Short mmCIF file of C-alpha atoms in Angstrom, two decimals:
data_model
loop_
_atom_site.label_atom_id
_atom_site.label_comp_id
_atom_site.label_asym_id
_atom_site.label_seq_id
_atom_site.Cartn_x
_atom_site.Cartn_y
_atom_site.Cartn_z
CA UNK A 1176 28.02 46.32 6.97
CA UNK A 1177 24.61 47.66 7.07
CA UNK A 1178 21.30 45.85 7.96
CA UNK A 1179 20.18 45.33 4.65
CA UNK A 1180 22.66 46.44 1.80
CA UNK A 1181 21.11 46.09 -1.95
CA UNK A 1182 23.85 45.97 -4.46
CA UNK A 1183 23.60 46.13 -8.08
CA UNK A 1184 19.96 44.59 -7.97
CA UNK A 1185 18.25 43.69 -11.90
CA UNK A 1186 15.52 41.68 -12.34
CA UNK A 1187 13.57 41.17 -15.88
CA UNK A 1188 10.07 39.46 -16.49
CA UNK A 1189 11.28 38.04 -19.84
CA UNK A 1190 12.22 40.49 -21.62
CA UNK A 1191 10.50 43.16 -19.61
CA UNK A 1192 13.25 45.16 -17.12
CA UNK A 1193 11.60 45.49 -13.72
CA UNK A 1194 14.64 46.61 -11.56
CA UNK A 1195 17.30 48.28 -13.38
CA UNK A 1196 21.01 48.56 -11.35
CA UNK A 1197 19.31 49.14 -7.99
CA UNK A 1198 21.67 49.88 -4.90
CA UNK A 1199 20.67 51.00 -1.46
CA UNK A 1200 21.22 50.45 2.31
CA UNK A 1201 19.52 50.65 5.36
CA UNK A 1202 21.70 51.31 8.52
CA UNK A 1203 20.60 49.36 11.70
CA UNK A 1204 18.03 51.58 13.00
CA UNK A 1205 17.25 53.42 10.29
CA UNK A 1206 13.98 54.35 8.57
CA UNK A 1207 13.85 54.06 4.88
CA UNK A 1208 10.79 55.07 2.86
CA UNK A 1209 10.84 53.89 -1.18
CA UNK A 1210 8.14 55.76 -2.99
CA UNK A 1211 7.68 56.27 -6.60
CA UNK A 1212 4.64 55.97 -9.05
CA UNK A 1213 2.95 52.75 -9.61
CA UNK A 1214 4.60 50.57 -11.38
CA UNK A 1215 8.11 52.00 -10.82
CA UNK A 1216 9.12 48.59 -8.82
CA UNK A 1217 9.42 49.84 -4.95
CA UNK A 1218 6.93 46.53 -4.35
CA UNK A 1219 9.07 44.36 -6.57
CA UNK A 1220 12.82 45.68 -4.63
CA UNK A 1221 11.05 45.07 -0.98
CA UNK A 1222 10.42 41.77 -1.85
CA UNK A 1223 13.68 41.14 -3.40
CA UNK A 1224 15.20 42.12 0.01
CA UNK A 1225 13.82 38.69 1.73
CA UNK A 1226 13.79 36.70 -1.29
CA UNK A 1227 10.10 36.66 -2.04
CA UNK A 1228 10.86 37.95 -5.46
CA UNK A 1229 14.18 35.94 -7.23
CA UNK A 1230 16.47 38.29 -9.37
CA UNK A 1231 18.58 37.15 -11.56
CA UNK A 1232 21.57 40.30 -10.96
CA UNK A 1233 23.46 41.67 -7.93
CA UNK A 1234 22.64 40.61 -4.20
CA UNK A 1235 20.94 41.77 -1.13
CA UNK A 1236 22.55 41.41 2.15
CA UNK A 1237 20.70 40.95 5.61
CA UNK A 1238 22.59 41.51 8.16
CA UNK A 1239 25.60 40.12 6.12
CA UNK A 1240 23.77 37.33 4.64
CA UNK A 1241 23.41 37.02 0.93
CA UNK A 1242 20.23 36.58 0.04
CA UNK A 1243 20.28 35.39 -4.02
CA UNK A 1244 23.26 32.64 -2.72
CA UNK A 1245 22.14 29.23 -2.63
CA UNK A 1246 24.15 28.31 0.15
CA UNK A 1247 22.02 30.26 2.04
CA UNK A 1248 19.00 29.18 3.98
CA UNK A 1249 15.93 31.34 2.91
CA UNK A 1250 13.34 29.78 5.66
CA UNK A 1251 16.01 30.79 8.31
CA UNK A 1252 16.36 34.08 7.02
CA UNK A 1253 12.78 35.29 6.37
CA UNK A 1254 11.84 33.94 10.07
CA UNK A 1255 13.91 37.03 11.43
CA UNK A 1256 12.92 39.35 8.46
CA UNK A 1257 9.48 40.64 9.25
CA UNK A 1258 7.09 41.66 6.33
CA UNK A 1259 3.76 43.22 6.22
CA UNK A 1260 1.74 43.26 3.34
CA UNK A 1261 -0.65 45.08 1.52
CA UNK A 1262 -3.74 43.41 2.03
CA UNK A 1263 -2.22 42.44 5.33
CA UNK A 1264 -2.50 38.43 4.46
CA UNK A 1265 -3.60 37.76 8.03
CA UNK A 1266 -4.19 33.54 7.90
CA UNK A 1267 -8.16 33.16 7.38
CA UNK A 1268 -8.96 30.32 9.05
CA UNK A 1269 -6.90 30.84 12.24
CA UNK A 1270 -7.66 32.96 15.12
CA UNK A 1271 -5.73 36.10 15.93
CA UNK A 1272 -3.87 34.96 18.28
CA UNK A 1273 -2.87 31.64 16.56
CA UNK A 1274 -1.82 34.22 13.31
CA UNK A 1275 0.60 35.20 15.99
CA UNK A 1276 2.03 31.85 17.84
CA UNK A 1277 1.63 29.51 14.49
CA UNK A 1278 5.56 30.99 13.21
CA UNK A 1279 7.14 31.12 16.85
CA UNK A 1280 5.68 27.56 17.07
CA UNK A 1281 6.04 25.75 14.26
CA UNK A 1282 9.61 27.92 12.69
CA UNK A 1283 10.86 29.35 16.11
CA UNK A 1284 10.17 25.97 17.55
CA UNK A 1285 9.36 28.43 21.13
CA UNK A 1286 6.81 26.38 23.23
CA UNK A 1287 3.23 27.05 23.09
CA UNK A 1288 2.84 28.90 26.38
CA UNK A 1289 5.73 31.18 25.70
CA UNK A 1290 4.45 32.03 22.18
CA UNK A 1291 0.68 33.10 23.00
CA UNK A 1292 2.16 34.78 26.15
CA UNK A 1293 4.56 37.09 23.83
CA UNK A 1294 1.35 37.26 21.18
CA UNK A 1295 -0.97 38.45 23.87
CA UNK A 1296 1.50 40.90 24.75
CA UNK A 1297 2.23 42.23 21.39
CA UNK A 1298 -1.52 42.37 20.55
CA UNK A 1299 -1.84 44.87 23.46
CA UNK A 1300 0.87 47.04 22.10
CA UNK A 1301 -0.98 47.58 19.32
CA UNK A 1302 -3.81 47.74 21.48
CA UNK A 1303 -5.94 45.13 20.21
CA UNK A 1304 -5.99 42.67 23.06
CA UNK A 1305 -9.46 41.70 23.54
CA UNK A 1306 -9.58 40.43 20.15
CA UNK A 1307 -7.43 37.35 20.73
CA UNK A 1308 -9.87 34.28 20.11
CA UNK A 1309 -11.57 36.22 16.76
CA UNK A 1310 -11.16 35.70 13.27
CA UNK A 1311 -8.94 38.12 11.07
CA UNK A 1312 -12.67 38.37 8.80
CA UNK A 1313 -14.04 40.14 11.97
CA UNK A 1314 -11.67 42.98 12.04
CA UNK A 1315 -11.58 45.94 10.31
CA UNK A 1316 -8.95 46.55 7.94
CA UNK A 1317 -6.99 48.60 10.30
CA UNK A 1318 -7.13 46.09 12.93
CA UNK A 1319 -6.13 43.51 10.56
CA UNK A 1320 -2.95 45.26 9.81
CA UNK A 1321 -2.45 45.55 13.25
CA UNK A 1322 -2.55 42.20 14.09
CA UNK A 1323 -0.25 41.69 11.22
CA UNK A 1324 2.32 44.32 12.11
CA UNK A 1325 2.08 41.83 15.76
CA UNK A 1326 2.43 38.88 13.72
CA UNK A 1327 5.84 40.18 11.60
CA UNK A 1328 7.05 41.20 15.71
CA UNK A 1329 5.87 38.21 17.51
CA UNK A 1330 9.38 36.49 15.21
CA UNK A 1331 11.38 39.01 16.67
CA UNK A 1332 12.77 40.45 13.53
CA UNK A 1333 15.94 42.30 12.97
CA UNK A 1334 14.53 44.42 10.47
CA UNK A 1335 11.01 44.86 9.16
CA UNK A 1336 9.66 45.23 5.69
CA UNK A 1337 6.11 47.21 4.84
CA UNK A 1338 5.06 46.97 1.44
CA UNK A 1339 2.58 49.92 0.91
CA UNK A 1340 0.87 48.68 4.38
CA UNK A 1341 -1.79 51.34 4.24
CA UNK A 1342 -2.70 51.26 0.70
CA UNK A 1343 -5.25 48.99 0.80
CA UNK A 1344 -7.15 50.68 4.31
CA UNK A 1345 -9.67 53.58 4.20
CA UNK A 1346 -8.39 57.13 5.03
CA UNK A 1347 -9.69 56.59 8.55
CA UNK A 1348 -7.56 53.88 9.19
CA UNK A 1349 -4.63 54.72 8.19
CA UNK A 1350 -3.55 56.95 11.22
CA UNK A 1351 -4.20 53.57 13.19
CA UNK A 1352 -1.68 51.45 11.62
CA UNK A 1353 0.73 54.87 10.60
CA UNK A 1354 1.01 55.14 14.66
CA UNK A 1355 1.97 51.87 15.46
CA UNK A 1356 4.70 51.66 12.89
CA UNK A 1357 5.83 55.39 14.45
CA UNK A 1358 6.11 53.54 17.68
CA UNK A 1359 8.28 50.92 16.07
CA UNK A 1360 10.50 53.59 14.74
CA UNK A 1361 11.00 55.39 17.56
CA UNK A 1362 12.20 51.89 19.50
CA UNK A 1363 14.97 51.67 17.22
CA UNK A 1364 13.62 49.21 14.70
CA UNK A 1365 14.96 49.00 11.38
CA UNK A 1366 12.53 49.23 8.83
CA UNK A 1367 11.99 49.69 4.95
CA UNK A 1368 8.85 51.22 4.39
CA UNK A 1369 7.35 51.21 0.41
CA UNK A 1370 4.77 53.94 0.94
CA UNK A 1371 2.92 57.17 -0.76
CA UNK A 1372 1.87 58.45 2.82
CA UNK A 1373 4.19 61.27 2.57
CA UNK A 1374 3.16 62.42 5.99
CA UNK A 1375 4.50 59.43 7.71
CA UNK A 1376 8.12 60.18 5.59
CA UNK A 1377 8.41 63.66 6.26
CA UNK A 1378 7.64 62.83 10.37
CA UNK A 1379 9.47 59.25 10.90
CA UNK A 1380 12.00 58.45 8.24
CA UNK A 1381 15.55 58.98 7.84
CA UNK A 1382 16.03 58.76 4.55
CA UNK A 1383 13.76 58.54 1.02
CA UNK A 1384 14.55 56.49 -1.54
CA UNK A 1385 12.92 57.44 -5.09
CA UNK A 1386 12.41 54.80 -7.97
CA UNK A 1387 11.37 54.91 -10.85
CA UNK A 1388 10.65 52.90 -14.42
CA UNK A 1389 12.78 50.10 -12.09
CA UNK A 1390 15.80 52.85 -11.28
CA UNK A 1391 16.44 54.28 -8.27
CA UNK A 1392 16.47 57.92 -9.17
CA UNK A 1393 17.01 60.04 -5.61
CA UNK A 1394 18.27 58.47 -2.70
CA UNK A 1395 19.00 61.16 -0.22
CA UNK A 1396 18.12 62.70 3.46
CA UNK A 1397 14.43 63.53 4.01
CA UNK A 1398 15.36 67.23 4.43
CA UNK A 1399 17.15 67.01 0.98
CA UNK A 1400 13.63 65.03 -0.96
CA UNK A 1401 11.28 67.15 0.36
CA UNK A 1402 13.74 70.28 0.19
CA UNK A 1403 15.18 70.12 -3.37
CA UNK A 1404 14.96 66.87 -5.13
CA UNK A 1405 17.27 66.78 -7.76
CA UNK A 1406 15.35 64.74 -10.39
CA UNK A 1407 12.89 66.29 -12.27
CA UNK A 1408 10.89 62.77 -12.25
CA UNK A 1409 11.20 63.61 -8.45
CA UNK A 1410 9.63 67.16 -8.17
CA UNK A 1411 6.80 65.90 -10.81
CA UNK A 1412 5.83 62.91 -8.51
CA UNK A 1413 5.98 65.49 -5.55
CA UNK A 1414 4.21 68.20 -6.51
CA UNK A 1415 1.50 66.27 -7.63
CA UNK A 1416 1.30 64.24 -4.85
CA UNK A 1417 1.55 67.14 -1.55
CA UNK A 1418 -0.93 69.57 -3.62
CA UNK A 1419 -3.53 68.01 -2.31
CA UNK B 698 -47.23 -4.92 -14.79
CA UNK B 699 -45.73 -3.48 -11.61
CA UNK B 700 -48.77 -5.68 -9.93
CA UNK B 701 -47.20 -8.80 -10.84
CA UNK B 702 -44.02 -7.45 -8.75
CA UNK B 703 -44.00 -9.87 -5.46
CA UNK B 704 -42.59 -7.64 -2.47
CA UNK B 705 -42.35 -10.00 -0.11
CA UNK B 706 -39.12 -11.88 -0.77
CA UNK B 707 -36.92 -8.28 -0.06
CA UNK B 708 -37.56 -8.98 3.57
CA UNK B 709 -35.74 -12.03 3.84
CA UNK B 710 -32.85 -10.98 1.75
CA UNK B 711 -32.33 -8.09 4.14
CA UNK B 712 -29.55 -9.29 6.10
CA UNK B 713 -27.58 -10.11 2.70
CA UNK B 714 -28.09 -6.70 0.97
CA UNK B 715 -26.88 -5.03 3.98
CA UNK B 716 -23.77 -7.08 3.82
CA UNK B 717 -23.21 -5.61 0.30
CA UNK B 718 -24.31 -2.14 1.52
CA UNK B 719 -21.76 -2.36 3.47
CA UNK B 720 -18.76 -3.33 1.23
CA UNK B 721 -19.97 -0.68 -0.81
CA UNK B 722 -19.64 2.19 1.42
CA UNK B 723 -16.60 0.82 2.51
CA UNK B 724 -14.98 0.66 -0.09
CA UNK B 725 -16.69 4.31 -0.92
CA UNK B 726 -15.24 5.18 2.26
CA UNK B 727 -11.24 4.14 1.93
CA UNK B 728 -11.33 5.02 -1.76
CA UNK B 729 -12.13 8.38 -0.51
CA UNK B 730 -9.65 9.34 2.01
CA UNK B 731 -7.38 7.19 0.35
CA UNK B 732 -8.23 9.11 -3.30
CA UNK B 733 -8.15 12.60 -1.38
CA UNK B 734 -4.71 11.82 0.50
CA UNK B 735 -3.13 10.87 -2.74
CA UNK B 736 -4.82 13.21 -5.37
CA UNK B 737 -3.30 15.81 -2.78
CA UNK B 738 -0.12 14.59 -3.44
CA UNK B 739 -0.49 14.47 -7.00
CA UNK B 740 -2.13 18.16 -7.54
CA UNK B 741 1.43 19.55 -5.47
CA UNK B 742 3.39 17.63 -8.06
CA UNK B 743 1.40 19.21 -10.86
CA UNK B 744 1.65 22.38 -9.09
CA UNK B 745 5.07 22.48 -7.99
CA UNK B 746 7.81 22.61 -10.81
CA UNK B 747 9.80 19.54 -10.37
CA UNK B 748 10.64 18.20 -13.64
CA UNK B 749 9.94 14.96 -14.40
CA UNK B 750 7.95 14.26 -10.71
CA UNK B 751 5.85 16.61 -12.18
CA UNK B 752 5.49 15.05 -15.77
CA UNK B 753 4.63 11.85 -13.94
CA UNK B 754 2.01 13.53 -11.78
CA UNK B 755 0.39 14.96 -14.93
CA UNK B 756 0.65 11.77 -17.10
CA UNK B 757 -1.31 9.70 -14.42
CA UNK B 758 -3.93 11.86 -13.91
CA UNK B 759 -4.24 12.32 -17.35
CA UNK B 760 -4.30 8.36 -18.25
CA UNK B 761 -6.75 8.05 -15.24
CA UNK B 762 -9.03 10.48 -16.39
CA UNK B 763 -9.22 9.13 -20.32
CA UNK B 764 -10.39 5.25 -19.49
CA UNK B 765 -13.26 4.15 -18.51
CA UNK B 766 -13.71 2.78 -15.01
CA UNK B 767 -14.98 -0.65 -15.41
CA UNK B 768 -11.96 -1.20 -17.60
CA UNK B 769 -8.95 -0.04 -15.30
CA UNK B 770 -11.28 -2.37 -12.62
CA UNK B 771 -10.96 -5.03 -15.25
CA UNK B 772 -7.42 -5.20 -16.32
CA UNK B 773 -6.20 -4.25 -13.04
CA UNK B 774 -8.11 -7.67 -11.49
CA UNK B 775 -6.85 -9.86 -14.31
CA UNK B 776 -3.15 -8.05 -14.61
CA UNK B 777 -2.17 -8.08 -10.98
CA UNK B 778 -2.29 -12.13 -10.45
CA UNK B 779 0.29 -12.12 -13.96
CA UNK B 780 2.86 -10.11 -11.98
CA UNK B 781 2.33 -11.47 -8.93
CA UNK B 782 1.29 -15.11 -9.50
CA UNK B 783 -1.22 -14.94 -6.84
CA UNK B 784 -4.87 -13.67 -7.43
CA UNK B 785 -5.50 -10.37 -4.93
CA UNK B 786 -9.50 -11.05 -4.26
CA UNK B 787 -11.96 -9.37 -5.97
CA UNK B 788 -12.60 -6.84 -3.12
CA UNK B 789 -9.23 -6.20 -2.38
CA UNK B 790 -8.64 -5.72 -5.87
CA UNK B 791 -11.78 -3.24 -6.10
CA UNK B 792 -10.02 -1.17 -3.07
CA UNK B 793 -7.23 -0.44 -4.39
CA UNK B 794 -8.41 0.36 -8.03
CA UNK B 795 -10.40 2.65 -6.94
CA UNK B 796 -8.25 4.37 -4.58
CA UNK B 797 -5.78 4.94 -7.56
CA UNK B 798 -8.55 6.00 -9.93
CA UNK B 799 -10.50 8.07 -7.88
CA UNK B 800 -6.81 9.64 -7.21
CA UNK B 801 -6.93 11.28 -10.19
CA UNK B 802 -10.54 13.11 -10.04
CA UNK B 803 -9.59 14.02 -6.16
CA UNK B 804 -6.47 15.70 -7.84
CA UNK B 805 -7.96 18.22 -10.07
CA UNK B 806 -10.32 19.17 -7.45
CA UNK B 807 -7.67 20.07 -5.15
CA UNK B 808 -5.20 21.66 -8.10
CA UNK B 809 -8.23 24.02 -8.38
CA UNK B 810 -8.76 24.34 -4.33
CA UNK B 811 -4.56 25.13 -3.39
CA UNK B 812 -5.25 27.87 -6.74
CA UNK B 813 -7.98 29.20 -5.37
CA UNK B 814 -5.70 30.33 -2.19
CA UNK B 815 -4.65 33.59 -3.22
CA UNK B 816 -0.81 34.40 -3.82
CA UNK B 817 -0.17 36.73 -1.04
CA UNK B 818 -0.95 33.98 1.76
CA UNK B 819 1.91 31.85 0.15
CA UNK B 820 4.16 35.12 0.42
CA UNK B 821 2.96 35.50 4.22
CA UNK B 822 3.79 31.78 4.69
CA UNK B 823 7.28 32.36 3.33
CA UNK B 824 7.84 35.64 4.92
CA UNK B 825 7.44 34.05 8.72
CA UNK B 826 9.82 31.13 7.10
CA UNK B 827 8.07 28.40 6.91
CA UNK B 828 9.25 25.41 4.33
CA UNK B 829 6.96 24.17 1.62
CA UNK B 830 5.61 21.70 4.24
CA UNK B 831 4.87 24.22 6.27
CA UNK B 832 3.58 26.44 4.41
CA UNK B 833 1.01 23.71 2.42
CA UNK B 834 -0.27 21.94 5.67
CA UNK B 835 -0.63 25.35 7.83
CA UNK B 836 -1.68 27.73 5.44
CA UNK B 837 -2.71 26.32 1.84
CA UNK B 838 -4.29 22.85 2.12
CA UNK B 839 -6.67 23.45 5.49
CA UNK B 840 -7.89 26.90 3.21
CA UNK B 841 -8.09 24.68 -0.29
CA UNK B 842 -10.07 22.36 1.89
CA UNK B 843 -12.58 24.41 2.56
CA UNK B 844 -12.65 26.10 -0.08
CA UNK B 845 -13.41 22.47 -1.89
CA UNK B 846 -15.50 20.78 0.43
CA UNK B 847 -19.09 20.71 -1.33
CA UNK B 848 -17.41 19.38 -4.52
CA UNK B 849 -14.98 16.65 -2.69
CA UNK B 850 -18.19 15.44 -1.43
CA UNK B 851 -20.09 15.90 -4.65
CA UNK B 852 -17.52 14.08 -6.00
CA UNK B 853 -17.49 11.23 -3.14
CA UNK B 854 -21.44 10.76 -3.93
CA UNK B 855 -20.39 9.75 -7.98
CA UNK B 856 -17.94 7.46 -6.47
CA UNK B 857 -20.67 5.94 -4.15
CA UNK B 858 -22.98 5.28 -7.10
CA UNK B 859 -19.78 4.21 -9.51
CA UNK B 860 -18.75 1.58 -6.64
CA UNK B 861 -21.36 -0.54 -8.28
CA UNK B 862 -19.07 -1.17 -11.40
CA UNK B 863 -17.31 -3.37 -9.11
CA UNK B 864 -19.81 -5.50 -10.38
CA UNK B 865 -17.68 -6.28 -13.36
CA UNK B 866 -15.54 -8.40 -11.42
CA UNK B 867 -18.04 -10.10 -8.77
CA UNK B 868 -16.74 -7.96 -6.20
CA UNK B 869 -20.23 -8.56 -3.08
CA UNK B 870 -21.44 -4.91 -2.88
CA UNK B 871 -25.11 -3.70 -3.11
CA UNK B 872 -25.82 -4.41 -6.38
CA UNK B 873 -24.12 -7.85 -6.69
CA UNK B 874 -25.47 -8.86 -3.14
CA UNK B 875 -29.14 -7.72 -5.16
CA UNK B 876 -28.47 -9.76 -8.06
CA UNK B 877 -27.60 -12.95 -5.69
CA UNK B 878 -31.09 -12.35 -3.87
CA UNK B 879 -32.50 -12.02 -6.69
CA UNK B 880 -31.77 -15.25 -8.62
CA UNK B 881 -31.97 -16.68 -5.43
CA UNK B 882 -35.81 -16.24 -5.36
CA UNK B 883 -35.98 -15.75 -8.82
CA UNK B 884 -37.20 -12.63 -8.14
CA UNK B 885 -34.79 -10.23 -10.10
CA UNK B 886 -36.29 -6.87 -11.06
CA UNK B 887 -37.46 -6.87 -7.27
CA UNK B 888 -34.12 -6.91 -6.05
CA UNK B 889 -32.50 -4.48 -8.65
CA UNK B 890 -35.71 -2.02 -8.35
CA UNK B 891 -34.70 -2.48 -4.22
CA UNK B 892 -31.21 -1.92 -4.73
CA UNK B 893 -31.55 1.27 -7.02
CA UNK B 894 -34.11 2.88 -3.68
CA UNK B 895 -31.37 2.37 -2.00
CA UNK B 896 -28.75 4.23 -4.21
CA UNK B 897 -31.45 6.79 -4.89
CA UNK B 898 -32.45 7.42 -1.08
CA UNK B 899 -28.39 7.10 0.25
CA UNK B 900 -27.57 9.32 -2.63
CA UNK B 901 -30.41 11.98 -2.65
CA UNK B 902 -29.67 12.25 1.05
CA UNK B 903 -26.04 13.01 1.02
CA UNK B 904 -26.77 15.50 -2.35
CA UNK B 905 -28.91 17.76 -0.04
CA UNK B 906 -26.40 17.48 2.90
CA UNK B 907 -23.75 18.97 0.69
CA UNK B 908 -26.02 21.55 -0.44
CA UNK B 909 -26.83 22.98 2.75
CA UNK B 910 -23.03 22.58 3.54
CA UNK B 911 -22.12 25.03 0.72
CA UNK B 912 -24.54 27.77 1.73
CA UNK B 913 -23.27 27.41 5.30
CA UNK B 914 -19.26 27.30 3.88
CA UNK B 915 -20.77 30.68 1.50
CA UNK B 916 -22.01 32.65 4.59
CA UNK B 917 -18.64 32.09 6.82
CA UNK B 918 -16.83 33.40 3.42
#
């Protein structure tokens, strides 16, 4: 079985169809990017995949663990699931460093020493080490997502989740946070990336996934999406968005 | 007519007032952390959706919030000693009402404080795993907090000046510890004009305290 395997996946808002008979998987190892136009439901499917978002059709498996059954513990499941956010959600009133020990601690149950010792060390890989002891508010919005990227690692996760991580940065940060998540890539991780930085698809992912009004409409090689995408919906969204 | 107003017996009833001063903040003091700890509880019932816990939750605040003090101080004095056949003291009776009562302000202070932390840090909470437990004492309440500080104070200062009501049911704070000096020496509008300075000066005190509080809270935002 792969990593994560989505099967069959609806979900409605009332009335209102957000996901529409959405199936995908992401091999161990593999790179996934899910891009679409706004509003097509890429955010909405990530966040199905660790149970942030409930749906009320089909199931997600995580490494062979269903995600919608009740049997299953969600806590225990997320811990090893890593997500990064949008606007990165880094704790406010914690340091940096506790944003990184305060899950190993308190959900990991690791002791103290052991936690900051792997935080300090994963804040240098993303090469932010000297700014342990601040406050996420005194980082830059790069830095932030840094530190979160750290945080999501610091849990050790089997796979990682990045919902539109760099969306929210200014264009000079971007390469930053795009650079660390190459790194990730290249060790092997397995990671779902929702994204529009087409860049970052074309030079890290393995595959592209392409949704939209809730459908997944191409799900294919890189070579193939960028190559000839078969959709028309596909070559619109491209065109429009490499042209410049 | 203040210059028939005769001064001099406050100094002798100073010991006495103080005793009430004390009772009052006291009691200002437990029905606080005590209102706070359990308003807490009832704004995550509110929040959360669990059925009737919830409908519970909302009907006591509700209730609370729709009588007038001095009456749940009242009927909760003369009701207790029915059910339990033994009379529970004025002052312990004055704790504990207020501690419930106050419950219910404390709780829509801190619905609005754990709403004012913004969706996505709930999501982060969940995404590293963490139960609701978790995920409220880590993450929500410390930020709702401090979010709510100036007005859980605000709020403890009209609780300070409401402890008076107590009154009602000859419970010895300030203002029944005046009234007692004051008949004592037959000297009452001394006493009660001493006993307001002393709400006034506690009261304006605290007031500004908060005030400077919330600029400093607005700058760290």
């Amino acid at each position: 079985m792969a990593m994560i395997e989505i099967q069959d996946v609806s979900k409605w808002y009332g009335e209102f169809q957000v996901l529409a008979d959405c199936s995908s998987k992401v091999e161990k190892g593999e790179v996934v990017v899910v891009c679409g136009p706004s509003g097509s439901g890429k955010s909405t499917l990530i966040k199905c995949v660790n149970g942030l978002e409930p749906f009320q059709k089909g199931e997600v498996f995580v490494n062979a663990v269903p995600v919608r059954d009740p049997k299953t513990n969600l806590n225990k499941l997320r811990a090893h699931v890593g997500m990064v956010f949008q606007h990165f959600e880094l704790f406010p009133h914690m340091t940096v460093i506790e944003n990184l020990t305060v899950g190993q601690v308190k959900v990991l149950g690791r002791k103290k020493e052991e936690a900051a010792q792997k935080a300090v060390s994963l804040l240098d890989r993303v090469g932010l080490k000297t700014f342990a002891d601040k406050h996420p508010a005194q980082l830059s919005g790069g830095q932030q997502q840094r530190v979160a990227i750290a945080r999501a690692l610091a849990m050790d996760p089997i796979c990682m989740l990045f919902d539109e991580p760099t969306s929210a940065l200014d264009p000079e940060m971007i390469g930053e946070v795009l650079a660390v998540m190459q790194d990730l890539a290249k060790e092997g991780m397995t990671m779902m990336v929702v994204t529009h930085e087409m860049g970052f698809a074309r030079n890290v992912a393995h595959r592209v996934i392409f949704m939209d009004n809730g459908r997944i409409v191409e799900d294919t090689t890189k070579q193939e999406f960028f190559g000839t995408p078969r959709s028309e919906r596909a070559q619109l969204f491209l065109s429009r968005i490499l042209s410049h | 007519m203040f210059g028939q107003l005769d001064l001099s017996v406050i100094r002798p009833s100073l010991g006495f007032i103080w005793t009430g001063l004390l009772f009052s903040a006291n009691l200002t003091l437990i029905a606080m952390s005590g209102g706070i700890l359990l308003g807490t509880l009832l704004a995550m019932a509110r929040l959360a959706s669990l059925g009737p816990l919830t409908r519970i939750a909302s009907a006591y605040v509700n209730l609370m919030r729709s009588i007038p003090l001095v009456m749940v101080i009242l009927w909760f004095f003369l009701v207790i000693p029915l059910v339990t056949g033994k009379p529970l003291g004025a002052e312990r009776s004055a704790i504990i009402t207020f501690t419930a009562f106050e419950a219910a302000y404390y709780s829509e202070i801190m619905r609005a404080g754990i709403q004012s932390v913004s969706r996505g840090q709930v999501s982060a909470a969940q995404a590293l795993g963490m139960t609701y437990w978790q995920m409220m004492a880590l993450v929500v309440l410390p930020q709702a907090f401090r979010n709510m500080l100036p007005i859980l104070l605000t709020q403890t200062i009209i609780l300070f000046q409401d402890t008076s009501l107590v009154y009602a049911i000859g419970a010895k704070d300030l203002l029944k510890a005046a009234e007692i000096a004051g008949k004592n020496y037959n000297r009452p509008i001394e006493m009660y004009l001493f006993a307001a300075v002393i709400y006034f000066v506690l009261c304006i005190t605290l007031s500004t305290l908060v005030k400077r509080l919330q600029k400093k809270i607005a700058v760290v935002r």
